[in-house]
XYZ file of C-alpha atoms in Angstrom:
786
model
C 0.198 -9.414 9.168
C 1.831 -11.627 6.554
C 0.609 -15.241 6.165
C 2.825 -17.645 4.098
C 0.373 -20.069 2.493
C 2.863 -22.905 3.071
C 2.759 -22.120 6.845
C -0.994 -22.203 6.760
C -0.912 -25.753 5.341
C 0.557 -26.933 8.616
C -2.810 -26.350 10.248
C -5.463 -26.978 7.583
C -5.888 -28.633 4.155
C -5.697 -25.962 1.468
C -6.097 -28.273 -1.497
C -8.310 -26.862 -4.232
C -8.097 -23.262 -2.848
C -6.593 -20.763 -5.344
C -4.977 -17.551 -4.157
C -7.818 -15.435 -5.473
C -10.499 -17.553 -3.955
C -8.657 -17.479 -0.609
C -8.342 -13.665 -0.733
C -12.012 -13.192 -1.722
C -13.516 -15.537 0.905
C -11.277 -14.424 3.757
C -12.094 -10.773 3.019
C -15.815 -11.554 2.887
C -15.574 -13.351 6.277
C -14.028 -10.333 7.915
C -10.271 -10.944 7.573
C -9.236 -8.368 4.948
C -6.598 -9.544 2.481
C -4.694 -6.556 1.181
C -2.773 -8.499 -1.411
C -1.161 -11.841 -2.161
C 2.451 -11.891 -3.512
C 4.551 -14.761 -4.855
C 8.430 -14.334 -4.926
C 8.509 -16.833 -7.833
C 7.127 -14.179 -10.195
C 10.341 -12.153 -9.774
C 12.542 -14.957 -11.171
C 13.113 -15.945 -14.802
C 15.807 -18.251 -16.287
C 17.678 -18.736 -13.011
C 18.882 -22.258 -12.349
C 21.418 -24.278 -10.481
C 24.853 -24.850 -11.993
C 27.934 -26.731 -11.169
C 31.354 -25.092 -11.633
C 33.458 -27.514 -13.839
C 36.530 -25.401 -14.444
C 38.105 -22.115 -13.141
C 40.847 -20.226 -14.929
C 42.460 -16.815 -14.313
C 41.171 -13.947 -16.321
C 43.913 -13.004 -18.910
C 43.533 -9.251 -18.346
C 42.249 -8.809 -14.683
C 43.907 -10.126 -11.571
C 40.623 -10.074 -9.494
C 38.536 -11.885 -12.052
C 38.266 -15.597 -12.864
C 36.649 -17.346 -15.880
C 34.377 -20.300 -14.941
C 32.891 -23.008 -17.085
C 29.498 -23.837 -15.539
C 27.247 -26.795 -16.222
C 23.661 -25.695 -16.186
C 22.115 -28.929 -17.435
C 22.320 -27.980 -21.105
C 24.370 -29.777 -23.764
C 27.305 -27.373 -23.401
C 28.744 -25.585 -20.357
C 28.389 -21.806 -20.258
C 31.174 -19.425 -19.568
C 30.791 -16.865 -16.644
C 33.233 -14.266 -15.470
C 33.143 -13.397 -11.812
C 35.022 -11.588 -9.129
C 33.715 -13.710 -6.231
C 36.511 -15.165 -4.096
C 34.520 -18.108 -2.569
C 33.954 -20.048 -5.779
C 35.650 -23.404 -6.341
C 35.585 -26.244 -8.794
C 32.676 -28.637 -8.127
C 30.605 -25.942 -6.216
C 26.872 -25.915 -7.071
C 25.705 -22.234 -7.300
C 22.668 -20.259 -8.575
C 23.157 -19.105 -12.131
C 21.267 -16.285 -13.821
C 21.584 -17.104 -17.505
C 21.340 -14.806 -20.518
C 17.944 -12.952 -20.569
C 17.192 -13.784 -16.881
C 15.252 -11.764 -14.342
C 16.101 -11.325 -10.618
C 14.197 -9.733 -7.683
C 13.865 -6.015 -7.983
C 13.419 -6.129 -11.775
C 17.195 -6.795 -12.380
C 17.805 -8.087 -15.921
C 20.881 -10.205 -16.660
C 22.191 -10.443 -20.243
C 25.402 -11.675 -21.733
C 28.304 -9.262 -22.055
C 32.071 -8.891 -21.843
C 34.188 -8.287 -18.746
C 37.598 -6.909 -19.656
C 37.381 -8.496 -23.147
C 36.152 -11.934 -22.052
C 32.547 -13.020 -22.760
C 30.327 -13.814 -19.852
C 26.958 -15.515 -20.613
C 25.333 -15.002 -17.158
C 26.033 -14.358 -13.601
C 26.423 -16.502 -10.456
C 24.233 -15.080 -7.627
C 24.633 -14.241 -3.918
C 21.923 -14.330 -1.292
C 21.094 -10.668 -1.552
C 20.931 -10.774 -5.357
C 18.369 -13.604 -4.978
C 16.394 -11.491 -2.499
C 16.659 -14.056 0.295
C 18.776 -11.940 2.577
C 18.643 -8.282 3.651
C 22.394 -8.136 4.295
C 25.114 -7.615 1.799
C 26.618 -10.978 0.902
C 30.358 -11.472 0.814
C 30.359 -14.149 -1.899
C 28.253 -16.405 -4.170
C 25.685 -18.692 -2.520
C 27.086 -22.239 -2.304
C 24.305 -24.831 -2.531
C 24.494 -28.443 -1.041
C 26.557 -30.847 -3.189
C 23.514 -33.034 -3.774
C 21.532 -30.268 -5.442
C 20.326 -31.241 -8.960
C 22.031 -29.336 -11.719
C 19.737 -27.321 -14.075
C 16.929 -27.100 -11.577
C 14.916 -23.943 -11.312
C 16.269 -21.935 -8.410
C 12.688 -21.205 -7.225
C 12.160 -24.933 -6.667
C 15.605 -25.382 -5.140
C 15.184 -22.592 -2.569
C 11.483 -23.193 -1.963
C 10.601 -19.678 -3.125
C 7.413 -20.698 -4.987
C 5.092 -19.810 -2.222
C 2.305 -17.227 -1.964
C 2.211 -14.826 0.976
C -1.087 -13.117 1.942
C -0.920 -9.752 3.594
C -3.773 -9.141 5.938
C -5.160 -5.861 7.473
C -5.942 -6.764 11.060
C -8.117 -4.393 13.121
C -6.917 -3.507 16.554
C -9.779 -5.435 18.279
C -8.680 -8.657 16.861
C -5.107 -9.374 18.301
C -5.897 -13.127 18.079
C -5.579 -12.780 14.256
C -2.155 -11.367 14.462
C -0.744 -14.906 14.543
C -0.495 -17.723 12.003
C -2.679 -20.030 14.156
C -5.328 -17.181 14.571
C -5.483 -16.660 10.835
C -5.502 -20.455 10.245
C -8.534 -20.690 12.695
C -10.300 -17.999 10.626
C -9.447 -19.763 7.270
C -10.574 -23.133 8.508
C -13.888 -21.640 9.707
C -14.355 -19.692 6.419
C -13.767 -22.790 4.197
C -15.365 -25.217 6.673
C -12.268 -27.338 6.983
C -10.637 -29.010 9.949
C -8.238 -26.992 12.021
C -5.258 -29.114 12.881
C -3.090 -27.684 15.767
C -0.496 -30.383 16.462
C -0.017 -31.444 20.046
C 3.157 -29.981 21.609
C 5.579 -32.636 22.860
C 8.466 -31.445 25.128
C 10.971 -34.020 26.297
C 12.021 -32.918 29.814
C 14.918 -34.199 31.758
C 14.436 -35.279 35.501
C 15.735 -32.049 36.916
C 13.566 -29.408 38.651
C 13.197 -25.887 37.055
C 12.823 -24.458 40.557
C 16.528 -25.328 41.185
C 17.535 -23.154 38.225
C 15.338 -20.041 38.362
C 12.517 -18.225 40.127
C 9.965 -15.602 39.131
C 8.234 -13.000 41.277
C 5.454 -10.616 40.233
C 6.056 -7.651 42.624
C 3.128 -5.616 41.298
C 0.088 -7.599 40.069
C -1.077 -4.582 38.056
C 2.025 -4.930 35.731
C 1.600 -8.620 34.790
C -1.339 -11.024 34.874
C 0.747 -14.163 34.117
C 4.414 -15.072 33.742
C 5.518 -18.499 32.545
C 9.100 -19.635 32.076
C 11.132 -22.621 31.134
C 14.852 -23.268 31.183
C 16.852 -25.085 28.501
C 20.533 -25.917 28.999
C 23.460 -27.271 26.888
C 22.491 -24.973 23.997
C 24.754 -24.456 21.042
C 24.058 -20.987 19.433
C 23.982 -21.451 15.673
C 22.080 -20.276 12.557
C 18.536 -21.437 12.297
C 17.508 -23.984 9.525
C 16.589 -22.556 6.207
C 12.930 -23.301 6.584
C 12.759 -21.140 9.682
C 14.718 -18.317 7.944
C 12.382 -18.439 5.008
C 9.239 -18.225 7.069
C 10.588 -15.356 9.155
C 11.730 -13.411 6.042
C 8.268 -14.002 4.415
C 6.816 -12.223 7.480
C 9.379 -9.378 7.394
C 11.629 -10.632 10.230
C 15.372 -10.873 9.912
C 16.982 -14.207 11.107
C 19.598 -13.818 13.909
C 20.361 -17.099 15.578
C 18.385 -20.271 16.546
C 17.284 -19.041 20.027
C 16.267 -15.550 19.038
C 14.634 -16.880 15.812
C 12.527 -19.244 17.830
C 11.139 -16.363 20.030
C 10.211 -14.521 16.847
C 8.854 -17.621 15.249
C 6.571 -18.253 18.255
C 5.478 -14.560 18.248
C 4.319 -15.068 14.621
C 2.833 -18.577 15.089
C 0.988 -17.986 18.386
C 0.785 -14.209 18.462
C 2.623 -14.338 21.916
C 5.699 -12.257 22.244
C 8.597 -14.076 23.947
C 11.980 -13.275 25.257
C 15.120 -15.352 25.875
C 17.524 -14.498 28.682
C 21.076 -15.902 29.134
C 20.378 -17.322 32.582
C 23.999 -17.112 33.537
C 23.822 -13.275 33.364
C 20.704 -13.064 35.450
C 21.853 -12.109 38.947
C 20.481 -14.443 41.626
C 18.752 -16.423 38.765
C 15.552 -14.624 39.741
C 13.251 -12.692 37.538
C 11.276 -9.899 39.165
C 8.388 -8.078 37.457
C 7.907 -4.621 38.938
C 7.401 -0.936 38.158
C 10.569 0.804 36.998
C 12.168 3.220 39.333
C 12.115 6.799 38.250
C 15.356 7.636 36.436
C 16.467 3.932 36.365
C 19.044 3.273 33.686
C 19.140 0.316 31.154
C 21.034 -0.346 27.936
C 18.557 -2.189 25.608
C 19.445 -4.738 22.883
C 19.848 -1.948 20.334
C 22.866 -0.720 22.432
C 21.151 2.424 23.330
C 21.025 3.759 26.976
C 17.385 4.238 28.190
C 16.116 6.221 31.107
C 13.052 4.495 32.664
C 10.144 5.918 34.517
C 7.589 4.656 37.000
C 5.008 4.308 34.148
C 7.035 1.470 32.668
C 7.269 -2.199 33.551
C 10.859 -3.347 34.365
C 12.025 -6.928 34.195
C 14.828 -7.157 36.756
C 17.060 -9.648 38.475
C 18.046 -9.213 42.126
C 20.293 -6.236 41.367
C 19.337 -4.369 38.220
C 16.793 -4.013 35.337
C 17.394 -6.474 32.459
C 14.596 -5.479 30.207
C 11.528 -3.244 29.555
C 8.518 -5.569 29.704
C 6.756 -6.015 26.383
C 9.143 -3.594 24.565
C 12.734 -4.839 24.481
C 15.211 -6.763 26.533
C 18.401 -5.547 28.030
C 21.854 -5.969 26.632
C 23.143 -7.160 29.964
C 21.218 -10.484 29.685
C 21.050 -10.940 25.922
C 21.755 -14.290 24.247
C 25.261 -14.403 22.642
C 27.392 -16.894 20.957
C 28.697 -18.008 24.323
C 25.250 -18.666 25.807
C 24.668 -22.204 26.977
C 21.606 -21.868 29.318
C 18.472 -19.992 28.343
C 15.385 -18.939 30.187
C 12.360 -18.522 27.958
C 9.874 -15.909 29.062
C 6.173 -16.099 27.956
C 4.163 -13.500 29.831
C 1.106 -11.300 29.677
C 1.808 -7.626 30.574
C -0.465 -4.726 31.206
C -1.462 -3.354 27.768
C -1.693 0.283 28.911
C 1.675 0.306 30.633
C 3.390 -1.372 27.767
C 2.017 1.282 25.393
C 3.093 4.209 27.670
C 6.578 2.693 28.021
C 6.931 2.202 24.226
C 5.787 5.716 23.500
C 7.885 7.322 26.229
C 11.048 5.540 24.958
C 10.196 6.106 21.338
C 10.789 2.381 20.472
C 7.556 0.756 19.319
C 8.436 -2.867 18.611
C 6.531 -5.862 17.137
C 6.056 -7.130 20.682
C 4.745 -3.921 22.113
C 2.323 -3.575 19.134
C 0.831 -6.898 20.145
C 0.846 -6.376 23.936
C -0.811 -2.976 23.673
C -3.834 -4.560 21.972
C -4.591 -6.898 24.918
C -3.483 -10.527 24.670
C -4.830 -13.788 26.042
C -2.909 -15.011 29.156
C -4.107 -18.519 28.393
C -1.862 -18.509 25.388
C 1.403 -18.121 27.424
C 1.748 -21.838 28.428
C 1.482 -23.197 24.835
C 3.855 -20.625 23.415
C 6.691 -21.439 25.997
C 6.228 -25.255 25.485
C 6.269 -24.827 21.663
C 9.509 -22.792 21.929
C 11.189 -25.634 23.924
C 9.846 -28.245 21.445
C 11.304 -26.273 18.427
C 14.654 -25.751 20.104
C 14.920 -29.485 20.795
C 14.193 -30.199 17.178
C 16.782 -27.803 15.690
C 19.458 -27.904 18.450
C 20.454 -31.559 19.150
C 21.890 -32.093 22.605
C 20.066 -29.418 24.408
C 18.003 -30.254 27.470
C 14.751 -28.929 28.687
C 14.711 -28.745 32.494
C 11.732 -30.487 33.976
C 8.835 -28.372 35.168
C 7.467 -24.948 34.327
C 7.446 -21.771 36.351
C 3.834 -20.408 36.116
C 2.970 -17.405 38.109
C -0.792 -16.747 37.510
C -2.406 -14.879 40.330
C -5.887 -14.437 38.834
C -6.798 -17.063 36.193
C -8.819 -15.559 33.331
C -12.339 -17.075 33.181
C -14.119 -17.413 29.875
C -17.236 -15.229 29.233
C -20.553 -17.072 29.011
C -23.404 -15.492 27.076
C -26.963 -16.656 26.397
C -27.454 -18.364 23.022
C -30.514 -16.632 21.481
C -31.106 -17.746 17.854
C -34.525 -16.075 17.474
C -33.198 -12.810 18.787
C -30.177 -12.993 16.539
C -32.326 -13.712 13.477
C -34.439 -10.648 14.241
C -31.332 -8.549 14.751
C -29.884 -9.719 11.466
C -33.077 -9.960 9.453
C -32.395 -13.595 8.647
C -33.865 -16.982 9.140
C -30.749 -18.985 9.929
C -31.418 -22.368 11.687
C -30.104 -22.582 15.256
C -28.058 -25.630 14.277
C -26.176 -23.661 11.532
C -25.541 -20.888 14.070
C -24.072 -23.332 16.526
C -21.918 -24.844 13.696
C -20.517 -21.416 12.698
C -19.635 -20.553 16.267
C -18.022 -23.925 16.940
C -15.810 -23.513 13.967
C -14.541 -20.249 15.500
C -13.705 -21.854 18.789
C -16.878 -21.017 20.695
C -18.585 -23.679 22.744
C -22.326 -23.883 22.272
C -24.437 -25.767 24.781
C -27.883 -26.212 23.222
C -29.329 -27.651 26.404
C -28.519 -24.738 28.637
C -28.694 -22.378 25.575
C -25.343 -20.771 26.487
C -22.264 -19.762 24.491
C -18.827 -20.000 26.107
C -16.559 -17.376 24.499
C -12.910 -18.490 24.090
C -10.548 -16.440 26.143
C -8.619 -15.183 23.081
C -11.758 -13.335 21.825
C -11.597 -10.383 24.081
C -13.719 -8.412 21.559
C -16.841 -10.429 22.321
C -19.082 -8.844 24.948
C -22.769 -9.233 23.985
C -25.352 -10.900 21.778
C -24.701 -8.297 19.093
C -21.025 -9.484 18.845
C -22.189 -13.096 18.667
C -24.596 -12.209 15.879
C -21.743 -10.615 13.942
C -19.752 -13.833 14.081
C -22.777 -15.702 12.747
C -23.349 -13.162 10.032
C -19.796 -13.077 8.623
C -19.710 -17.003 8.317
C -23.241 -17.083 6.931
C -22.037 -14.512 4.435
C -22.633 -10.825 4.419
C -23.619 -11.091 0.778
C -26.387 -13.537 1.785
C -28.004 -11.148 4.186
C -31.428 -10.010 2.739
C -31.910 -6.412 1.574
C -34.658 -4.665 3.632
C -36.177 -1.287 3.750
C -35.200 0.976 6.640
C -37.938 1.384 9.292
C -38.730 4.399 11.412
C -39.542 8.000 10.825
C -38.551 9.479 7.493
C -36.161 12.448 7.829
C -36.306 14.764 4.792
C -32.863 16.141 3.832
C -30.703 16.665 0.827
C -27.399 17.871 -0.493
C -26.367 21.454 -0.846
C -25.858 23.001 -4.245
C -22.102 22.731 -3.776
C -22.277 19.056 -3.018
C -24.519 18.456 -6.020
C -22.022 20.264 -8.296
C -19.177 18.165 -6.723
C -21.164 14.958 -7.588
C -21.906 16.295 -11.060
C -18.194 16.937 -11.774
C -17.264 13.418 -10.600
C -20.053 11.865 -12.645
C -18.998 13.720 -15.757
C -15.297 13.091 -15.514
C -15.968 9.491 -14.663
C -18.212 9.166 -17.814
C -15.240 10.508 -19.858
C -13.190 7.508 -18.620
C -11.278 9.231 -15.833
C -10.561 7.647 -12.415
C -10.952 9.671 -9.221
C -7.869 9.902 -6.979
C -7.069 11.251 -3.552
C -3.645 12.601 -2.501
C -2.142 14.273 0.532
C -2.413 18.066 0.816
C 1.090 18.315 2.289
C 4.028 17.958 -0.059
C 7.787 18.115 -0.266
C 9.083 21.800 -0.711
C 11.240 20.497 -3.558
C 8.104 19.978 -5.565
C 7.621 23.702 -6.028
C 10.955 23.990 -7.850
C 10.249 20.805 -9.747
C 6.936 22.100 -11.136
C 8.232 25.695 -11.358
C 5.474 26.988 -9.026
C 6.511 29.908 -6.877
C 7.420 28.846 -3.412
C 8.040 32.205 -1.665
C 4.730 32.221 0.100
C 3.566 28.863 1.557
C 1.985 27.296 4.616
C 4.512 25.297 6.698
C 3.494 22.582 8.973
C 4.701 22.956 12.539
C 5.036 19.177 13.270
C 5.591 17.466 9.901
C 6.006 13.731 9.425
C 9.175 14.580 7.609
C 10.818 17.094 5.276
C 8.964 15.455 2.303
C 5.679 16.339 3.891
C 6.418 19.780 5.575
C 4.441 22.342 3.497
C 0.881 22.598 2.242
C 0.477 22.638 -1.536
C -0.444 25.824 -3.362
C -1.070 23.923 -6.613
C -2.472 20.601 -7.527
C 0.028 20.058 -10.342
C 2.706 18.032 -8.438
C 0.059 15.859 -6.818
C -1.419 14.929 -10.184
C 2.015 14.399 -11.817
C 3.081 12.103 -8.913
C -0.069 9.952 -9.453
C 0.543 9.792 -13.207
C 4.229 8.889 -12.463
C 3.065 5.992 -10.221
C 0.972 4.615 -13.008
C 3.618 5.120 -15.654
C 6.307 3.403 -13.444
C 4.013 0.503 -13.136
C 3.902 0.241 -16.896
C 0.229 1.356 -17.317
C -0.004 2.150 -21.063
C -2.271 5.044 -20.297
C -3.768 6.844 -17.367
C -6.620 9.309 -17.054
C -7.309 10.744 -13.567
C -8.948 13.559 -11.740
C -9.151 14.920 -8.172
C -11.213 17.479 -6.397
C -8.513 18.579 -4.039
C -7.667 21.622 -1.872
C -4.796 24.043 -2.132
C -3.702 26.350 0.677
C -2.730 29.990 0.130
C -1.253 31.933 3.054
C -3.204 34.970 4.357
C -0.784 36.517 6.758
C -1.440 35.848 10.402
C -4.826 34.332 9.853
C -5.767 30.866 8.636
C -4.875 30.122 5.022
C -7.299 30.531 2.192
C -8.392 26.944 1.317
C -9.414 26.774 -2.284
C -10.882 23.682 -3.952
C -9.466 22.833 -7.337
C -10.659 20.353 -9.981
C -7.476 18.793 -11.322
C -7.178 16.521 -14.373
C -4.208 14.458 -15.533
C -3.631 12.059 -18.427
C -1.073 10.435 -20.696
C -1.221 7.724 -23.350
C -1.286 7.060 -27.042
C -4.723 8.572 -27.489
C -3.981 11.669 -25.352
C -2.960 15.125 -26.708
C -3.851 18.722 -26.098
C -7.143 18.370 -27.958
C -8.222 15.338 -26.023
C -7.731 17.247 -22.795
C -9.422 20.257 -24.187
C -12.434 18.148 -25.147
C -12.691 16.717 -21.645
C -12.652 20.238 -20.123
C -15.186 21.640 -22.661
C -17.402 18.564 -22.037
C -17.238 19.190 -18.270
C -18.171 22.843 -18.649
C -20.992 21.974 -21.058
C -22.259 19.313 -18.589
C -22.359 21.937 -15.819
C -24.479 24.224 -17.911
C -21.653 26.763 -18.390
C -21.681 28.813 -21.573
C -19.557 31.695 -22.967
C -16.223 30.017 -22.001
C -13.142 30.784 -24.035
C -9.573 29.474 -24.461
C -6.641 31.704 -25.104
C -3.064 30.707 -25.714
C -0.883 30.992 -22.615
C 2.939 31.154 -22.998
C 3.909 32.676 -19.603
C 3.041 29.713 -17.377
C 6.448 28.046 -16.722
C 4.849 24.760 -15.638
C 3.337 24.108 -19.071
C 4.689 23.815 -22.623
C 4.685 27.345 -24.089
C 3.039 26.133 -27.321
C 0.445 23.717 -25.885
C -1.068 25.584 -22.992
C -4.290 27.596 -22.769
C -5.970 29.682 -20.144
C -9.630 28.919 -19.698
C -12.031 31.801 -18.953
C -15.771 32.004 -18.321
C -17.302 35.349 -19.330
C -13.958 36.975 -18.831
C -13.242 35.506 -15.437
C -10.149 33.215 -15.216
C -11.017 29.591 -14.466
C -7.547 27.923 -14.808
C -5.134 26.340 -17.178
C -4.934 23.229 -19.391
C -2.108 21.918 -21.515
C 0.974 19.676 -21.698
C 3.171 19.709 -18.715
C 6.531 21.328 -19.708
C 8.925 18.493 -20.704
C 11.546 19.821 -18.258
C 9.021 19.508 -15.422
C 8.180 15.939 -16.542
C 11.894 15.170 -16.625
C 12.189 16.470 -13.100
C 9.694 13.742 -12.037
C 11.689 11.216 -14.194
C 8.724 10.706 -16.599
C 9.703 10.342 -20.261
C 6.250 10.654 -21.879
C 3.951 13.622 -22.572
C 1.840 14.517 -19.605
C -1.365 16.652 -19.944
C -2.909 18.422 -16.944
C -5.651 20.845 -16.248
C -6.296 22.964 -13.115
C -9.667 24.490 -12.661
C -10.878 26.762 -9.884
C -13.793 25.082 -8.261
C -15.200 28.353 -6.885
C -15.472 29.773 -10.451
C -17.148 26.553 -11.649
C -19.575 26.782 -8.687
C -20.395 30.422 -9.534
C -21.449 29.724 -13.102
C -22.731 26.148 -12.954
C -26.428 25.654 -13.239
C -28.838 22.715 -13.441
C -31.377 24.921 -15.417
C -31.783 23.920 -18.976
C -33.614 25.923 -21.690
C -35.224 24.053 -24.537
C -36.337 25.498 -27.754
C -38.433 23.908 -30.595
C -36.749 22.514 -33.720
C -36.350 25.172 -36.400
C -39.134 25.504 -38.970
C -37.088 27.471 -41.510
C -34.018 26.429 -43.471
C -30.442 27.367 -42.614
C -28.116 29.210 -44.984
C -24.366 28.253 -44.984
C -21.452 30.473 -46.154
C -17.688 29.749 -46.092
C -15.222 32.380 -44.982
C -11.398 32.054 -45.556
C -9.104 34.863 -44.272
C -5.384 35.301 -44.216
C -3.907 36.448 -40.895
C -0.499 36.657 -39.240
C 0.893 33.195 -38.292
C 1.331 34.335 -34.673
C -2.401 35.035 -34.202
C -4.596 32.235 -32.779
C -7.782 31.015 -34.395
C -9.407 31.869 -31.074
C -9.111 35.498 -31.901
C -10.852 34.989 -35.211
C -13.719 33.095 -33.447
C -14.133 35.801 -30.866
C -14.709 38.299 -33.616
C -17.013 35.986 -35.565
C -19.089 35.428 -32.480
C -19.427 39.021 -31.564
C -19.891 40.411 -35.056
C -22.258 37.683 -36.520
C -25.401 39.298 -35.284
C -28.588 37.565 -34.144
C -28.911 35.277 -37.241
C -25.540 33.591 -36.789
C -26.354 30.069 -35.443
C -22.955 28.366 -35.496
C -19.499 28.388 -37.002
C -16.834 25.673 -37.464
C -13.165 25.759 -38.413
C -12.473 23.326 -41.237
C -9.096 24.253 -42.604
C -5.848 25.955 -41.569
C -3.156 26.381 -44.340
C 0.336 27.695 -44.389
C 2.353 27.907 -47.538
C 3.762 30.007 -50.358
C 0.316 30.864 -51.636
C -0.619 32.870 -48.516
C 2.853 34.489 -48.093
C 5.639 34.179 -45.552
C 4.602 34.593 -41.929
C 0.948 34.167 -42.814
C -1.666 31.492 -42.499
C -5.177 30.883 -43.797
C -8.075 29.869 -41.643
C -11.304 28.731 -43.252
C -14.688 28.624 -41.442
C -18.197 27.316 -42.314
C -20.800 29.684 -40.976
C -24.465 28.820 -40.520
C -27.206 31.449 -40.466
C -30.877 30.943 -39.575
C -33.935 32.896 -38.387
C -36.621 31.476 -36.154
C -39.537 33.192 -37.876
C -38.593 33.449 -41.576
C -36.275 32.407 -44.389
C -33.272 34.700 -44.557
C -32.632 36.756 -47.686
C -29.184 37.067 -49.296
C -29.014 40.693 -48.340
C -29.469 39.895 -44.597
C -26.768 37.237 -44.734
C -24.418 39.460 -46.761
C -24.823 42.251 -44.177
C -23.730 39.876 -41.407
C -20.808 38.601 -43.469
C -19.602 42.075 -44.323
C -19.730 43.074 -40.660
C -17.727 40.041 -39.717
C -15.126 40.566 -42.403
C -14.844 44.254 -41.641
C -14.180 43.651 -37.962
C -11.562 41.022 -38.820
C -9.788 43.478 -41.034
C -9.958 46.276 -38.514
C -8.885 44.287 -35.378
C -6.632 41.564 -36.807
C -5.524 42.882 -40.221
C -7.211 39.874 -41.915
C -7.484 39.744 -45.673
C -10.130 37.717 -47.508
C -8.403 34.823 -49.329
């Protein structure tokens, strides 16, 4: 649900409330704000301009050259192909180095050899229309020249996007959210009184309503308006509808959508001249009954649907969509406004069966307040009178309301609520909180009357929740749990999962979660074999039709999202699952620890350090990295296979540039994929400690010349296995390639440390270990001492 802040100001004073404060406090009071956007941030250097002179382009028949006054000392020259421009027209002008919605940048340039220092804009280029414009937007003649277009078009307004839970349909309206905001900030809620000017005719002479089946509809209100002229709505209505994601159509239809947003009450308008017998009948649809809906699609109805009909045929599916046979057109002069309350279950069944879930059905299926119908239909008539001069509202209202909804009355029990909440809130404060939310508290009879629009309130616990959220969840005291202590704990697997998350978070990585189903194209994009995959029988779409066999594409897509949003660097990880087919049985679900990163401080060695730190933190020793050049997903010179005691763990390295290019990422991406089952097999929480050494260490340097193609990992493997029991550590400190070591050769220099726990080593003991290392290097690698 979108809430334009300017619309909210119609119902409460918002002075002094910043966007961030509004979002924080509304979220803390139970109305979750997903985000707040402001269209003004998408504009830069776009102003109003007046066309002073128009000349033909010397080299293009379809272009003209305009001199435009933008409020600066000199007019600017703009070349355009728009056909609706004329001298004296005031238009939006995107000047040199300007920004338009969608990230469109405008700079000066040449069109067929003539310089153009900007662009005149249409409605869709300004982002104020979803339809393709046929020409430049022409502004009123009295529009000031040189004014920021954001101010001119009233685009400088914030829009808050709310996540509304299904049990709060009252908050799926501007007034409902205004009520919540007024209660949250303890400000007066101002709902203007509706003033409809009726003529002296009787609506019963124009139309009639019958509810043939009381199960289908609890209330049906209707009003008739005549002498209507169908026309576009005023700009302020169009802007508000667009801010809430609804496209403007015409003044009558826009008003029904406007009321749906404002009051949370769906409405419909019928061309009364096309309603046979001028009578509306609410009934169950006949099995197989036919109706063409407003989207020009033929529909076959069933008995589980509610049909709105006249005396001869169906003219709409109640709560879902009206029929084309009674729709409002440019020729309509008399309209019947419908504001009704339909059975939520039947509306949902009908919408699902027809496959046409609409904004109206989404509201009805949550259960609406029938008491809201009257205000909604009156407000629609008032609005139409204001924007359509000359129209007349017929006197009287048709209101078929067989069983009036009675408000629920609950006991007001402050002491019990305080015990329930663990608080000590005065009863007066409780009554104030509830009154702000529309409840009526009678302290003499100690009763609370629940407003009819709060269908989610059923007991004292619900009343307590209302008190708690306005008191402030963050103000509730922290108390120890009471009751019997149940001893439990996490499994070893769960502990290792937590340990991995803690370690990677400590290294500065953020945990992510992605879908396990992916687009089949991603296998080709990442060069992962796709001949054996698990296909979904009922996918959401082709892009989510198979289960992943590798975490690589999921990680790359997450990195791509951050990169496209101009994050200078990103470091992420995910403990996800891959799915490997196993014939006719269920697939093999394997957990994978995936790491991804990019940025100025990220390279192969940074990723390697993270992986090695992870393994060390899990108590895993005897791990090795060997160069991997056959994995097509990774750069052949910057990829390594990780093994633990000879068992393959996974891969780490730079994503192959061609793979990154497939995902349209032009920076180096580094990823690692580690088999969680192998980590689990070798991970341990046991730690062995030994005393500090009492005897001194002896250091020796070793520099050998080997073939350039060999990796230093091979040297280290031999040093480790040949150094004997006295070899304490070794460290590579130099790699050299040049004429001194010969073509196709390289020199690798190591510092070796030897120590014994019970004595000082002699030169002969150290020399023996050094000779053994050098001998094995010569025999296995052909190494020569430098």
